[in-house]
CSV table of C-alpha atoms and ligand atoms in Angstrom, one decimal:
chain,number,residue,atom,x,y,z
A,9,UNK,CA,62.8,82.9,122.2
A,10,UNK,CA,64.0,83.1,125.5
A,11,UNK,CA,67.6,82.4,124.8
A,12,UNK,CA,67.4,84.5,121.5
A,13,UNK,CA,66.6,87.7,123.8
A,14,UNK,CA,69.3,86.8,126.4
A,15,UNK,CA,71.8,86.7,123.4
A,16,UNK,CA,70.9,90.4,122.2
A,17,UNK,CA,70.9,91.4,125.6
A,18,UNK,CA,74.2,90.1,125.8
A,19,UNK,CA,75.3,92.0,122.3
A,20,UNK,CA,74.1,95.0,123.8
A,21,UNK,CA,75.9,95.0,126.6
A,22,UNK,CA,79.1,94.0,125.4
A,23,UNK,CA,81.7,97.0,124.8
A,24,UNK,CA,81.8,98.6,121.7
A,25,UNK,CA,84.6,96.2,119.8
A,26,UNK,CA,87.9,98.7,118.9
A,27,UNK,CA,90.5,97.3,116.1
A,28,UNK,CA,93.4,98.7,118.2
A,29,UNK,CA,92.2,100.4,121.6
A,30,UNK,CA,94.3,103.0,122.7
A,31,UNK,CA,91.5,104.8,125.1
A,32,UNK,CA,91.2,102.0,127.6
A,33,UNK,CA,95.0,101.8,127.6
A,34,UNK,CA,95.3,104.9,128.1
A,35,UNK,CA,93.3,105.4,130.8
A,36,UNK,CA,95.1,102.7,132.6
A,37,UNK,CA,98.5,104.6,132.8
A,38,UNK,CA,96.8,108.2,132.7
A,39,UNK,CA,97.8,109.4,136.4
A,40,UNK,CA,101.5,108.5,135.5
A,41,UNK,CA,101.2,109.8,131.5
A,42,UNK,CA,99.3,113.1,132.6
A,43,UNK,CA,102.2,114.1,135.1
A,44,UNK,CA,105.1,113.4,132.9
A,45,UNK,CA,104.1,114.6,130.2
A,46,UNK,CA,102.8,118.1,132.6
A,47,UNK,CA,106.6,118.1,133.5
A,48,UNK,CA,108.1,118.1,130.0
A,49,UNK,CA,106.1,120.9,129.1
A,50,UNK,CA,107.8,122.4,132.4
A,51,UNK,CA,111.1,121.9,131.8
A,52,UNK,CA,110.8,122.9,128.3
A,53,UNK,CA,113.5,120.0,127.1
A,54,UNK,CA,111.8,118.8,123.8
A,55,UNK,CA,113.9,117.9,121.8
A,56,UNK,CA,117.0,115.2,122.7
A,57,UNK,CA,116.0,115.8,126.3
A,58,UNK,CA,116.8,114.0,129.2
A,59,UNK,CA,113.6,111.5,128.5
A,60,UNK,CA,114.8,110.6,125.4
A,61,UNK,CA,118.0,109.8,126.8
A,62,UNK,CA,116.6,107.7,130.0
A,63,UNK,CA,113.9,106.1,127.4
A,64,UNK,CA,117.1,104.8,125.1
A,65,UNK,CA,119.0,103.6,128.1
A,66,UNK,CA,115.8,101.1,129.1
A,67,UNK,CA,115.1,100.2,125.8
A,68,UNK,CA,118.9,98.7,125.5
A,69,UNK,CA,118.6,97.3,129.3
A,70,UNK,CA,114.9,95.6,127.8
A,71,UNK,CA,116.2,94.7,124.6
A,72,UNK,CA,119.6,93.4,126.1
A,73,UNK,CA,121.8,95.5,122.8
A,74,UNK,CA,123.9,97.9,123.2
A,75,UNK,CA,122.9,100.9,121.2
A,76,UNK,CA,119.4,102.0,120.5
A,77,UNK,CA,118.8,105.4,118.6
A,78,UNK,CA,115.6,106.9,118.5
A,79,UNK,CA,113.8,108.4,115.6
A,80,UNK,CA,110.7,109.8,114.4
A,81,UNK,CA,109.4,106.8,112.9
A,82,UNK,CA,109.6,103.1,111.3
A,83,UNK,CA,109.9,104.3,108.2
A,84,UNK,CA,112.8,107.0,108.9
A,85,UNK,CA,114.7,103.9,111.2
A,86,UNK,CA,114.6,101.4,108.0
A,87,UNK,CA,115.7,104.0,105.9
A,88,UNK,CA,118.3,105.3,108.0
A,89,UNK,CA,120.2,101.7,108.8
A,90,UNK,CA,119.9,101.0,105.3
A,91,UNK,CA,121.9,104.7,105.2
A,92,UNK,CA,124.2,103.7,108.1
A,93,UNK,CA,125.4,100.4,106.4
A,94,UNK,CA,126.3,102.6,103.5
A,95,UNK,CA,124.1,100.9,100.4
A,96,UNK,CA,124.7,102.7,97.4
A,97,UNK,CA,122.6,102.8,94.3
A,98,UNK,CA,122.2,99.6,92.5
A,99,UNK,CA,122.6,97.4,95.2
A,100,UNK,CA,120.3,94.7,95.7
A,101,UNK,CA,118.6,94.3,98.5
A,102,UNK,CA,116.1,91.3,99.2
A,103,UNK,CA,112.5,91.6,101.2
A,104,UNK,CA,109.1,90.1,101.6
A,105,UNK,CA,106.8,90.5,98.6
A,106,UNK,CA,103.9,90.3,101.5
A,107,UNK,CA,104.7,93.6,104.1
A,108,UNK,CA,103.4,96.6,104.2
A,109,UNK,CA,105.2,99.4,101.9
A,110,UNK,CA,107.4,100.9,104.6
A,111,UNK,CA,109.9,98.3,103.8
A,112,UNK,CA,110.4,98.6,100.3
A,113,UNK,CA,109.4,102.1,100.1
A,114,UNK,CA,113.1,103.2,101.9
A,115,UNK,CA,114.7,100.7,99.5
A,116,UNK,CA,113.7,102.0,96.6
A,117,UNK,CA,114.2,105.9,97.7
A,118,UNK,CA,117.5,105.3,98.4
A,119,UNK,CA,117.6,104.3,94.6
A,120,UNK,CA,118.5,100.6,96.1
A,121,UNK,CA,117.3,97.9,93.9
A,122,UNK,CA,114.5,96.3,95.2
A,123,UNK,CA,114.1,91.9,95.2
A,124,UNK,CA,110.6,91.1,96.3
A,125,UNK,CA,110.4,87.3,97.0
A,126,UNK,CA,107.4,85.4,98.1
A,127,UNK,CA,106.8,84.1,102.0
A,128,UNK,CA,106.4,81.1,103.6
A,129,UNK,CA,102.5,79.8,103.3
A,130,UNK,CA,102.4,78.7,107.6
A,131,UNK,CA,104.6,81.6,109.2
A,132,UNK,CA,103.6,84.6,106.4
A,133,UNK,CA,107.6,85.3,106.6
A,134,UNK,CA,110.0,85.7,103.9
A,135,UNK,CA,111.0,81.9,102.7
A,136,UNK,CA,114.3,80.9,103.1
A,137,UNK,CA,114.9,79.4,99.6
A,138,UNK,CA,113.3,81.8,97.8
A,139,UNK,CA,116.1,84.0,99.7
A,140,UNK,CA,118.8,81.8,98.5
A,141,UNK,CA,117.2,81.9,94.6
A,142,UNK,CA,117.0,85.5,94.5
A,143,UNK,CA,120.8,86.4,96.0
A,144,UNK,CA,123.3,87.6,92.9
A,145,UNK,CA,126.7,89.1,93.0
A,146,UNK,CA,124.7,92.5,93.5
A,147,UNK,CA,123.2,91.4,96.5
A,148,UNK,CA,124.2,93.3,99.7
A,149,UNK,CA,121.0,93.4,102.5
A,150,UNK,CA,118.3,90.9,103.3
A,151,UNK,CA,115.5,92.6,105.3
A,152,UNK,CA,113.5,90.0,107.1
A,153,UNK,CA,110.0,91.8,108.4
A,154,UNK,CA,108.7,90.2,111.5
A,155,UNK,CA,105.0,90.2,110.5
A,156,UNK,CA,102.0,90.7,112.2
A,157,UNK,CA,104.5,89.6,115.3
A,158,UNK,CA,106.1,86.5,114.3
A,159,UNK,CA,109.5,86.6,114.3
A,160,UNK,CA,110.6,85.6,110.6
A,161,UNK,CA,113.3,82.4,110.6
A,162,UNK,CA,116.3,85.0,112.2
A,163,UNK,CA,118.4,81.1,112.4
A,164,UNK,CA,118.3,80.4,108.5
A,165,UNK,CA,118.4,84.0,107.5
A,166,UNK,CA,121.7,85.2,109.9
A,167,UNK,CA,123.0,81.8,108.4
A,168,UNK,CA,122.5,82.1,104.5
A,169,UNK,CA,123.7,85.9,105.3
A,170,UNK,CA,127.0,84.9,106.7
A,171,UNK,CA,127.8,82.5,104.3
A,172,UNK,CA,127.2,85.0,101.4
A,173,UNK,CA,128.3,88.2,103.2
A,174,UNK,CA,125.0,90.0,103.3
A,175,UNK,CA,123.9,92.4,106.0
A,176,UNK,CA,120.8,92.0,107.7
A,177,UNK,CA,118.2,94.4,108.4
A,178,UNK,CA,115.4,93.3,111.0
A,179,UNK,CA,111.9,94.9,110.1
A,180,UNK,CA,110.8,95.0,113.7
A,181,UNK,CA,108.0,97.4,113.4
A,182,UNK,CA,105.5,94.7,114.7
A,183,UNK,CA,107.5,92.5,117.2
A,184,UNK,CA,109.1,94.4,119.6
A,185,UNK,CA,109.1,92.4,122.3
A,186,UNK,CA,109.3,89.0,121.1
A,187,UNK,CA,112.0,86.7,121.6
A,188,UNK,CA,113.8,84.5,119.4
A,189,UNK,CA,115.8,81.1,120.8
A,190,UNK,CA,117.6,79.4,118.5
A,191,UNK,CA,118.8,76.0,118.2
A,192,UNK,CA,121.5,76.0,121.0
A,193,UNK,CA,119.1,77.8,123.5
A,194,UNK,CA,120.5,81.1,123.0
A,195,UNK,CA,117.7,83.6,123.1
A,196,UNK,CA,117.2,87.1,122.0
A,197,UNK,CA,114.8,90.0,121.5
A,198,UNK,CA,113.8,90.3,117.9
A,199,UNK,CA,115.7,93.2,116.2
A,200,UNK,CA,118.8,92.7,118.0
A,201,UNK,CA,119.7,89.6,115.7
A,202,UNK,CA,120.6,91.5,112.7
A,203,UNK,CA,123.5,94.1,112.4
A,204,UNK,CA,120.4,96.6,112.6
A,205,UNK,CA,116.8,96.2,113.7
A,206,UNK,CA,114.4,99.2,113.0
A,207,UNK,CA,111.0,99.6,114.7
A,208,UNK,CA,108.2,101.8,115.1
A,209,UNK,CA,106.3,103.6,118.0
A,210,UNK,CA,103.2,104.3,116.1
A,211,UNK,CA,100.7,104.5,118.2
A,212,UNK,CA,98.9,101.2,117.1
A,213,UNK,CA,102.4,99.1,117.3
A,214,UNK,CA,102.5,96.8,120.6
A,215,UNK,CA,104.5,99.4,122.2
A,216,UNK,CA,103.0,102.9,120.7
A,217,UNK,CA,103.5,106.4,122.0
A,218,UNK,CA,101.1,109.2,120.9
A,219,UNK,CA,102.4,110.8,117.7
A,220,UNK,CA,105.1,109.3,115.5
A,221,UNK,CA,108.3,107.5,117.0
A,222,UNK,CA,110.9,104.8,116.2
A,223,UNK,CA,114.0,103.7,116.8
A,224,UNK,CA,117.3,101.8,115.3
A,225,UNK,CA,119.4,98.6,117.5
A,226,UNK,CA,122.3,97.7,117.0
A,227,UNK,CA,125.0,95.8,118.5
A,228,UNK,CA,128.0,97.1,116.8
A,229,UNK,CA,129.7,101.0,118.0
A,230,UNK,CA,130.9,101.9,114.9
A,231,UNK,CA,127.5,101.4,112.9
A,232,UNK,CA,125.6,102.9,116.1
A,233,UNK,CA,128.4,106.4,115.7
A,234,UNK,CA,127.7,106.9,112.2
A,235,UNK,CA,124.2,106.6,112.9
A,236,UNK,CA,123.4,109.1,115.3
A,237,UNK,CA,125.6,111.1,112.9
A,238,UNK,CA,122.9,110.6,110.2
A,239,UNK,CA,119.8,111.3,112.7
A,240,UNK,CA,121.0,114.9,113.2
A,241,UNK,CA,122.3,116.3,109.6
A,242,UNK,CA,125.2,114.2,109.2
A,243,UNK,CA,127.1,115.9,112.5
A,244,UNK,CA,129.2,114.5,114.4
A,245,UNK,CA,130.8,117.9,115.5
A,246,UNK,CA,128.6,120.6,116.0
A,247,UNK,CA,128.3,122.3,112.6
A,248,UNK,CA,130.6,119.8,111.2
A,249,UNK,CA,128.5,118.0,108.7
A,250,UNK,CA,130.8,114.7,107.7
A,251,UNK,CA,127.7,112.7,105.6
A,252,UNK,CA,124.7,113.5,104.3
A,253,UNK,CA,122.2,112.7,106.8
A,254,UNK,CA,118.4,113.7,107.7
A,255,UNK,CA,116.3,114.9,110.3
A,256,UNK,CA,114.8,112.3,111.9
A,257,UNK,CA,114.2,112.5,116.2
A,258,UNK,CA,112.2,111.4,119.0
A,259,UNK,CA,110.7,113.8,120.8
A,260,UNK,CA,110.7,114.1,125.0
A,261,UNK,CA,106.9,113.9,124.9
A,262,UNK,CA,107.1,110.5,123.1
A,263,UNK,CA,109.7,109.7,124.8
A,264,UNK,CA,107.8,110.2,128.8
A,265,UNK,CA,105.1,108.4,127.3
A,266,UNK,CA,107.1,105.3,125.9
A,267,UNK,CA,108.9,105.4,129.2
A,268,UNK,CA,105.4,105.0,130.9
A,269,UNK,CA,104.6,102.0,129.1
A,270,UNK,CA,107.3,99.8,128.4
A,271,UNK,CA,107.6,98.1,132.1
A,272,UNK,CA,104.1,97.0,130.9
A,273,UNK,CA,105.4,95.7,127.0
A,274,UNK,CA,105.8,92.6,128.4
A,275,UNK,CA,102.0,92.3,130.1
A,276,UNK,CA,101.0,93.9,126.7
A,277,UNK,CA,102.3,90.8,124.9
A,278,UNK,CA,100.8,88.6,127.3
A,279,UNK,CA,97.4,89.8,126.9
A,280,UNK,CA,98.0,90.0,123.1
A,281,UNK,CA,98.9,86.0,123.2
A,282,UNK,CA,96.4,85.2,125.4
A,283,UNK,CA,93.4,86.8,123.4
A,284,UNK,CA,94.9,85.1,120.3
A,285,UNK,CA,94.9,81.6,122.2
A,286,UNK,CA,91.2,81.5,123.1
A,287,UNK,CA,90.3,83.4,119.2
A,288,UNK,CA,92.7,80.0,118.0
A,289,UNK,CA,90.3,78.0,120.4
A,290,UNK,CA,87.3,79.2,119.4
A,291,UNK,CA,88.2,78.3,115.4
A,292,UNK,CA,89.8,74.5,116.4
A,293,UNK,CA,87.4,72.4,114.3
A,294,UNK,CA,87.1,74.7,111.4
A,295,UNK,CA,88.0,73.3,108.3
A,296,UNK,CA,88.5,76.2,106.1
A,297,UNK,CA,89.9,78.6,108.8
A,298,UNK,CA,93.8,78.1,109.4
A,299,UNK,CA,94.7,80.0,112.5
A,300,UNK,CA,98.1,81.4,113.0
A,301,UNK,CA,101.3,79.4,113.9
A,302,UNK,CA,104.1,80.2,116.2
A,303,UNK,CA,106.2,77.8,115.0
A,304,UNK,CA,109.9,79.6,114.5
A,305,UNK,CA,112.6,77.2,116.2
A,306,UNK,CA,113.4,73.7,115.4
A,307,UNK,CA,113.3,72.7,119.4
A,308,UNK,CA,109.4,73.1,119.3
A,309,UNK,CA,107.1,70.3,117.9
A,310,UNK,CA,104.1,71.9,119.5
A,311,UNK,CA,103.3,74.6,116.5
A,312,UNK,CA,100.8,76.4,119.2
A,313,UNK,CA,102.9,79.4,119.8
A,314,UNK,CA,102.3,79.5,123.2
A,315,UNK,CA,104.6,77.8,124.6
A,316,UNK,CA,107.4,79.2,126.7
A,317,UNK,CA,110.0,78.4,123.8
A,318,UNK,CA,107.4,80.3,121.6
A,319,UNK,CA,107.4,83.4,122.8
A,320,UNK,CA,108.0,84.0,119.2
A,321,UNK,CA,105.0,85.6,118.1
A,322,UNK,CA,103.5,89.0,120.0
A,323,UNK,CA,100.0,88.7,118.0
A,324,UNK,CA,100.5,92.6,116.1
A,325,UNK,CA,97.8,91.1,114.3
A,326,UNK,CA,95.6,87.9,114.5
A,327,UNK,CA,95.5,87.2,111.7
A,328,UNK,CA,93.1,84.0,109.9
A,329,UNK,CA,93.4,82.7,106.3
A,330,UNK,CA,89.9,81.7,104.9
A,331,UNK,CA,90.5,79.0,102.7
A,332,UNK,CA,86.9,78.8,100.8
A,333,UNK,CA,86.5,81.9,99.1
A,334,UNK,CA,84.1,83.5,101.8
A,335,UNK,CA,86.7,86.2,102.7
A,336,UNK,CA,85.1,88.8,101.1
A,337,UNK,CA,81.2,88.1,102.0
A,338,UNK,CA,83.1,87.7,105.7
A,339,UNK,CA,84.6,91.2,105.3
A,340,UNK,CA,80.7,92.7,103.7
A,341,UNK,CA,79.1,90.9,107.1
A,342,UNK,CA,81.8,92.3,109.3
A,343,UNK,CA,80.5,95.8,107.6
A,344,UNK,CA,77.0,95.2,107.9
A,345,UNK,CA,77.2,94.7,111.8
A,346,UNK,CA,79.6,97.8,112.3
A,347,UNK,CA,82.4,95.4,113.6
A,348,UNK,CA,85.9,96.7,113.6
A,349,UNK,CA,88.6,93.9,110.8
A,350,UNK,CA,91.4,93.9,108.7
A,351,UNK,CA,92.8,92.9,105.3
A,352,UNK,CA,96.4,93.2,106.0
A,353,UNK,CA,97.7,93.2,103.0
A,354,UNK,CA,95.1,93.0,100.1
A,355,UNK,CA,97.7,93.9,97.5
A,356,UNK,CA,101.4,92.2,96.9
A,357,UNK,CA,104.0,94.5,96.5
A,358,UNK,CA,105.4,93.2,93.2
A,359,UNK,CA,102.0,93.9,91.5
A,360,UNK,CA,101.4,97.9,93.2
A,361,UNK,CA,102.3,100.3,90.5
A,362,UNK,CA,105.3,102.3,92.7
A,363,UNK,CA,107.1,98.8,92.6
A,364,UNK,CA,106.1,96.9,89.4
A,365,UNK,CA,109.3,95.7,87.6
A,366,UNK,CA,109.4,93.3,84.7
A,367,UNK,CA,111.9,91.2,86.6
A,368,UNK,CA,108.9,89.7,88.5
A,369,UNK,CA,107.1,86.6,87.1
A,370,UNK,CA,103.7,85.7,88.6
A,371,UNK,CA,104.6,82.3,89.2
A,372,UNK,CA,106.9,83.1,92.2
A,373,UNK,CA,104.8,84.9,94.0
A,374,UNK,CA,101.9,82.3,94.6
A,375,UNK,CA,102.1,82.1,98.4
A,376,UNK,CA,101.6,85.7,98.7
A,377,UNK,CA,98.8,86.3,95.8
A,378,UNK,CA,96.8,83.4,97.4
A,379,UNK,CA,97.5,85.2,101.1
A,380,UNK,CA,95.6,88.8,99.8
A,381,UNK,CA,92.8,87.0,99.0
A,382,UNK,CA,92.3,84.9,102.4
A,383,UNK,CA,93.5,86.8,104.8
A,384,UNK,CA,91.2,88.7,107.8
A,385,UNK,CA,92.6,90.5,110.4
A,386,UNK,CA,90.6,90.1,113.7
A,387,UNK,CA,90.6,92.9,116.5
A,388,UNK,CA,93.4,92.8,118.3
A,389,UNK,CA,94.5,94.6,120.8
A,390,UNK,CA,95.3,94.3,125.3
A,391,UNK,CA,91.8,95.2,126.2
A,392,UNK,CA,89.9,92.2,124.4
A,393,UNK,CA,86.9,91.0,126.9
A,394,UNK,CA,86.2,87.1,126.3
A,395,UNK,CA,82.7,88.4,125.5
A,396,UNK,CA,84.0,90.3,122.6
A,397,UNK,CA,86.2,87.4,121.3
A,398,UNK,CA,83.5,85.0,121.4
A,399,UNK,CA,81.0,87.1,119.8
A,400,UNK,CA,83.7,87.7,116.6
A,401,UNK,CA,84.4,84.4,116.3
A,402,UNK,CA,80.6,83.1,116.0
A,403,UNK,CA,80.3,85.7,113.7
A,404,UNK,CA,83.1,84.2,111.5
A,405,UNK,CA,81.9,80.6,112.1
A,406,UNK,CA,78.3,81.8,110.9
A,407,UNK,CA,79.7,82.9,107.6
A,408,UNK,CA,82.8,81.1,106.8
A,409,UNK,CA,81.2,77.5,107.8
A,410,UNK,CA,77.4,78.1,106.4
B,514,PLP,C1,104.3,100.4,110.8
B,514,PLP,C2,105.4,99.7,110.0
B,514,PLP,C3,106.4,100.4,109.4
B,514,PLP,C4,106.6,101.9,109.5
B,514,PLP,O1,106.4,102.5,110.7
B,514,PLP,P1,106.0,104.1,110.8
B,514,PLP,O2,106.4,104.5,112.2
B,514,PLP,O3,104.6,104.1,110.5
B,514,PLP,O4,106.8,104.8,109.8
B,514,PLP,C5,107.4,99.7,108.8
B,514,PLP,N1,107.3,98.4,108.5
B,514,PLP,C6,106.3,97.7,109.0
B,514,PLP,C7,106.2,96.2,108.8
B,514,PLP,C8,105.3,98.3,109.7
B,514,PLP,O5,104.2,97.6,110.2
């Protein structure tokens, strides 16, 4: 009785749980984010300001490439490489069946033919040889998505691109951040493998302003030129309009704000990794929970993510699989006691209506129609309190291992 009050007390106490909590963040940074953004309004410089040029000089120096153009969001910076590399209609290009739309979405509006192909069942990333089945003569792109934070397998994919003379596009909308070492110990940032990474600034992502942003990398001049052609109408001379491009820019009010936090993106990660270590903890002898691996490069036989050579995986999401079939009464009790989850993604791609295509057959796809139906997003965020994680995870243990 007694330790049944001290529990509720406990309950009571704790912070209200947040799926993504931008508040505390926020309040964290405020005296510097109040006064820059204050002095943007004063200068009146919104657009293509000097912030947006001293944010895209720190991003390269971070990321260690040398161009990075910003946009207005993920979804513009997929579409746009895909513009830049000059795709025409009725080229293939290859992506995860298990994403979120974004990614095919710009494929298909660019009247690019769409492959879906199913992911890998212990990283959630695109498989390699479900890559190498799907490549034709057709085939020009392979855009690996780094999901939930993992970096996808950037050592098979540049390889199998190379040898087939594909470009890669890195979905980086939710891994900025992480780093990728490959076999000979060279290491880089993910979405500065590919000949163009794209990533998002939404305010949820691990590095999110406070509106809509994004931005493109890439290592190679030429492609970076013709890009920030395409960002502003195609010009390249004012008035001069050489392609048909779009409107697509960061604004000096994202800009102050992403300026403000990415000296912390590191820290960010950190606390991201380090809330997903102790949730991974707290699940260890749970049979039909599998927690999320890190494992990316060969070096590693540890498979904890967590290691310094696994700095592979910035935790976007935590994300569990729930192997016996109590993901959806997990999800109803999650409901009932007003806590904060996520079913990232409950629906493949190859079966959502926009994207349907009779070239599909259901028995490629099993990885990824098994994955909608276990998988449960678990707050995650750089404000979790131990308190909070612990009282999610006996919540999950109550109903997953009754
Ligand atoms: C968020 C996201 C995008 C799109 O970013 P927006 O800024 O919302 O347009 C693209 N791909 C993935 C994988 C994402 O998570």
């Amino acid at each position: 009785m007694y330790i049944c009050n001290y529990t509720s007390f406990k309950v009571e106490r704790m912070k209200k749980i947040q799926m993504v909590d931008v508040k505390s963040k926020y309040e964290k940074i405020k005296t510097q984010v109040d006064s820059s953004v204050l002095e943007v309004i004063e200068s009146g410089a919104f657009i293509n300001g000097p912030e947006v040029h001293a944010f895209q000089k720190e991003m390269e120096d971070y990321l260690g490439v040398k161009h990075v153009i910003p946009c207005a969001n993920g979804t513009d910076a997929l579409q746009i490489a895909m513009m830049g590399l000059g795709l025409k209609p009725g080229d293939e290009v290859i992506t995860a069946d298990f994403t979120f739309a974004a990614t095919v979405e710009v494929i298909a509006l660019l009247q690019l033919t769409p492959v879906l192909v199913d992911v890998d069942p212990v990283s959630y990333n695109i498989d390699i040889e479900n890559i190498k089945k799907a490549i034709t003569p057709k085939t020009k792109a392979i855009v690996p998505v780094h999901l939930f934070g993992h970096v996808a397998d950037m050592e098979s994919i540049m390889q199998l691109a190379k040898e087939h003379n594909l470009y890669v596009i890195e979905d980086n909308a939710q891994a900025i951040g992480a780093n990728y070492t490959f076999t000979d110990g060279k290491n880089q940032k993910a979405g500065t493998i590919g000949d163009v990474g794209a990533t998002s600034f939404f305010p949820s992502k691990n590095l999110g302003c406070y509106g809509d942003g994004g931005a493109i990398f890439t290592n190679n001049d030429q492609l970076a030129h013709t890009i920030r052609g395409i960002v502003n109408h195609g010009m390249y001379v004012r008035y001069h309009h050489d392609v048909v491009g779009v409107n697509s820019r960061l604004d000096s009010i994202q800009a102050t704000i992403l300026r403000a936090k990415l000296p912390h993106l590191d820290a960010y990660n950190q606390a991201r990794q380090e809330a997903a270590r102790k949730y991974s903890k707290a699940f260890e002898d749970c049979p039909s929970i599998i927690t999320p691996t890190a494992k990316n490069n060969q070096d590693c036989d540890k498979s904890c993510g967590f290691c310094a050579t696994c700095d592979c995986h910035v935790f976007h999401q935590y994300t569990l699989r729930i192997t016996n079939g109590k993901r959806d009464e997990l999800a109803k009790r999650f409901q009932e006691e007003g806590l904060p989850f996520g079913i990232y993604y409950p629906i493949p791609l190859h079966l959502q209506k926009a994207y349907k295509d009779e070239r599909y057959k259901e028995e490629n796809f099993q990885v990824t129609n098994r994955l909608v139906d276990e998988v449960f997003s678990l707050p995650m965020h750089t404000e979790l309190e131990d308190d909070q994680i612990a009282h999610l995870a006996t919540i999950v243990k109550e109903v997953v291992e009754a």
